[in-house]
Amino acid sequence: MSEKEKMMQKAIELSIKGSSEGKGGPFGAVVVKDGKIVGQGHNQVTSTNDPTAHAEVVAIRDACKNLGTFQLSDCELYTSCEPCPMCLGAIYWARPARVYYANTREDAAAVGFDDAFIYEEIPLPLSERKIEMIQLGREEAQKAFILWTEKENKVDY
């Protein structure tokens, strides 16, 4: 078994462990740097009452904490399933070098985890989305952006 296959096997093991223990859905992920696992996680949505506690997000948070950084550009992510839209966003923010996945989003949909509606909602104009989007307080909120642009010692990301 190759090193990449071993890392994927660990992600799959986490997916089985988390779901069999009743922690959440059947998803697992590991973050790898220089051949070593630096972060790992399984879905914990139902056990933590946190809809953002998907395996990839949990693994990214763990890796960032362990490495003391918010960028994972020299890492790889192995996940037991093709990332959902939220996890995909988190992955792009974390910036790993690459992502390996096992199951597809179609496989996930077949067992009750269908994210198609989110993919359909994203390109819609705000006025046509199923969850009403109402702009409020923009003028006041702009103050934070102005302060940010003027801040000299900010950490860009």
Short mmCIF file of C-alpha atoms in Angstrom, two decimals:
data_model
loop_
_atom_site.label_atom_id
_atom_site.label_comp_id
_atom_site.label_asym_id
_atom_site.label_seq_id
_atom_site.Cartn_x
_atom_site.Cartn_y
_atom_site.Cartn_z
CA MET A 1 0.00 0.00 0.00
CA SER A 2 1.41 3.40 -0.98
CA GLU A 3 1.80 6.25 1.53
CA LYS A 4 -1.07 8.12 -0.14
CA GLU A 5 -3.29 5.04 0.15
CA LYS A 6 -2.35 4.71 3.84
CA MET A 7 -3.35 8.31 4.48
CA MET A 8 -6.65 7.80 2.68
CA GLN A 9 -7.20 4.62 4.69
CA LYS A 10 -6.80 6.67 7.89
CA ALA A 11 -9.44 9.17 6.66
CA ILE A 12 -11.77 6.27 5.86
CA GLU A 13 -11.14 4.71 9.28
CA LEU A 14 -12.07 8.02 10.91
CA SER A 15 -15.29 8.14 8.85
CA ILE A 16 -16.26 4.69 10.08
CA LYS A 17 -15.21 5.34 13.68
CA GLY A 18 -17.07 8.64 14.01
CA SER A 19 -20.30 7.39 12.53
CA SER A 20 -20.24 4.02 14.33
CA GLU A 21 -19.74 5.83 17.66
CA GLY A 22 -22.73 8.08 16.90
CA LYS A 23 -20.64 11.26 16.63
CA GLY A 24 -22.00 12.32 13.25
CA GLY A 25 -22.14 11.37 9.59
CA PRO A 26 -19.83 8.91 7.81
CA PHE A 27 -17.02 11.32 6.92
CA GLY A 28 -13.35 11.49 7.93
CA ALA A 29 -10.33 13.57 6.97
CA VAL A 30 -6.62 13.96 7.69
CA VAL A 31 -4.17 16.75 6.93
CA VAL A 32 -0.67 15.57 6.05
CA LYS A 33 2.61 17.48 6.05
CA ASP A 34 5.91 15.89 5.06
CA GLY A 35 4.35 12.42 5.21
CA LYS A 36 2.97 12.85 8.74
CA ILE A 37 -0.60 13.43 9.90
CA VAL A 38 -0.75 16.89 11.47
CA GLY A 39 -4.53 17.16 11.77
CA GLN A 40 -7.46 14.80 11.71
CA GLY A 41 -11.17 14.73 12.22
CA HIS A 42 -14.45 13.03 11.62
CA ASN A 43 -17.89 14.52 11.24
CA GLN A 44 -19.18 15.77 14.60
CA VAL A 45 -22.30 17.66 13.53
CA THR A 46 -24.81 15.77 15.67
CA SER A 47 -22.59 15.18 18.71
CA THR A 48 -21.58 18.84 19.03
CA ASN A 49 -24.74 20.46 17.61
CA ASP A 50 -22.43 22.31 15.22
CA PRO A 51 -23.49 22.27 11.56
CA THR A 52 -19.96 23.36 10.57
CA ALA A 53 -18.26 20.39 12.27
CA HIS A 54 -17.70 18.48 9.04
CA ALA A 55 -14.67 16.19 8.90
CA GLU A 56 -12.62 18.47 6.66
CA VAL A 57 -13.29 21.55 8.80
CA VAL A 58 -12.45 19.63 12.00
CA ALA A 59 -9.22 18.33 10.43
CA ILE A 60 -8.24 21.78 9.12
CA ARG A 61 -8.85 23.34 12.55
CA ASP A 62 -6.79 20.60 14.20
CA ALA A 63 -3.90 20.98 11.75
CA CYS A 64 -3.84 24.77 12.02
CA LYS A 65 -3.83 24.56 15.82
CA ASN A 66 -1.06 21.94 15.81
CA LEU A 67 1.07 23.84 13.28
CA GLY A 68 0.38 27.32 14.66
CA THR A 69 -0.72 28.71 11.31
CA PHE A 70 -3.83 29.57 9.31
CA GLN A 71 -2.27 28.48 6.00
CA LEU A 72 -1.74 24.84 5.04
CA SER A 73 0.02 25.49 1.73
CA ASP A 74 2.65 22.80 2.34
CA CYS A 75 0.06 20.19 3.30
CA GLU A 76 -2.30 17.72 1.64
CA LEU A 77 -5.85 16.89 2.69
CA TYR A 78 -7.23 13.37 2.46
CA THR A 79 -10.98 13.08 2.86
CA SER A 80 -13.30 10.10 2.69
CA CYS A 81 -15.71 12.01 0.44
CA GLU A 82 -15.64 14.80 -2.12
CA PRO A 83 -15.96 18.02 -0.08
CA CYS A 84 -19.32 19.76 0.24
CA PRO A 85 -19.56 23.46 -0.70
CA MET A 86 -18.81 24.63 2.87
CA CYS A 87 -15.78 22.39 3.19
CA LEU A 88 -14.61 23.37 -0.26
CA GLY A 89 -14.68 27.00 0.88
CA ALA A 90 -12.71 26.13 4.02
CA ILE A 91 -10.20 24.20 1.93
CA TYR A 92 -9.64 27.16 -0.39
CA TRP A 93 -9.14 29.47 2.62
CA ALA A 94 -6.64 27.02 4.18
CA ARG A 95 -4.85 26.61 0.83
CA PRO A 96 -3.50 23.04 0.98
CA ALA A 97 -1.41 21.95 -2.00
CA ARG A 98 -3.92 19.26 -3.00
CA VAL A 99 -6.94 17.26 -1.91
CA TYR A 100 -7.47 13.52 -2.28
CA TYR A 101 -11.03 12.20 -1.90
CA ALA A 102 -12.62 8.75 -1.97
CA ASN A 103 -16.43 8.83 -2.31
CA THR A 104 -18.07 11.28 -4.71
CA ARG A 105 -20.81 13.77 -3.94
CA GLU A 106 -23.15 11.48 -5.90
CA ASP A 107 -22.19 8.62 -3.55
CA ALA A 108 -22.99 10.89 -0.58
CA ALA A 109 -26.34 11.89 -2.09
CA ALA A 110 -27.25 8.23 -2.52
CA VAL A 111 -27.02 7.72 1.27
CA GLY A 112 -28.88 10.90 2.22
CA PHE A 113 -26.19 13.62 2.14
CA ASP A 114 -27.25 15.61 -0.90
CA ASP A 115 -25.66 19.05 -1.31
CA ALA A 116 -27.06 19.63 -4.80
CA PHE A 117 -29.45 22.31 -3.52
CA ILE A 118 -26.50 24.36 -2.20
CA TYR A 119 -24.66 24.12 -5.53
CA GLU A 120 -27.88 25.28 -7.19
CA GLU A 121 -28.36 28.19 -4.75
CA ILE A 122 -24.84 29.66 -5.02
CA PRO A 123 -25.11 31.12 -8.53
CA LEU A 124 -28.63 32.50 -7.98
CA PRO A 125 -29.17 36.24 -7.46
CA LEU A 126 -29.68 36.95 -3.75
CA SER A 127 -33.33 37.79 -4.38
CA GLU A 128 -33.99 34.28 -5.74
CA ARG A 129 -32.38 32.21 -2.98
CA LYS A 130 -34.52 30.04 -0.70
CA ILE A 131 -33.12 31.72 2.42
CA GLU A 132 -34.00 35.40 2.30
CA MET A 133 -30.92 37.67 2.12
CA ILE A 134 -31.49 41.22 3.40
CA GLN A 135 -28.79 43.87 3.44
CA LEU A 136 -28.76 45.96 6.61
CA GLY A 137 -26.26 48.38 8.20
CA ARG A 138 -23.78 48.62 5.33
CA GLU A 139 -22.79 52.22 6.04
CA GLU A 140 -21.88 51.41 9.66
CA ALA A 141 -20.17 48.16 8.67
CA GLN A 142 -17.97 50.01 6.17
CA LYS A 143 -16.13 51.55 9.15
CA ALA A 144 -14.46 48.20 9.87
CA PHE A 145 -13.27 47.94 6.26
CA ILE A 146 -11.91 51.47 6.33
CA LEU A 147 -10.02 50.74 9.55
CA TRP A 148 -8.66 47.54 7.99
CA THR A 149 -7.39 49.30 4.87
CA GLU A 150 -5.66 51.92 7.03
CA LYS A 151 -4.13 49.41 9.48
CA GLU A 152 -0.38 49.23 9.01
CA ASN A 153 0.42 46.11 11.02
CA LYS A 154 -2.28 43.78 9.66
CA VAL A 155 -1.61 40.18 8.74
CA ASP A 156 -2.81 39.66 5.19
CA TYR A 157 -4.40 36.36 4.25
#
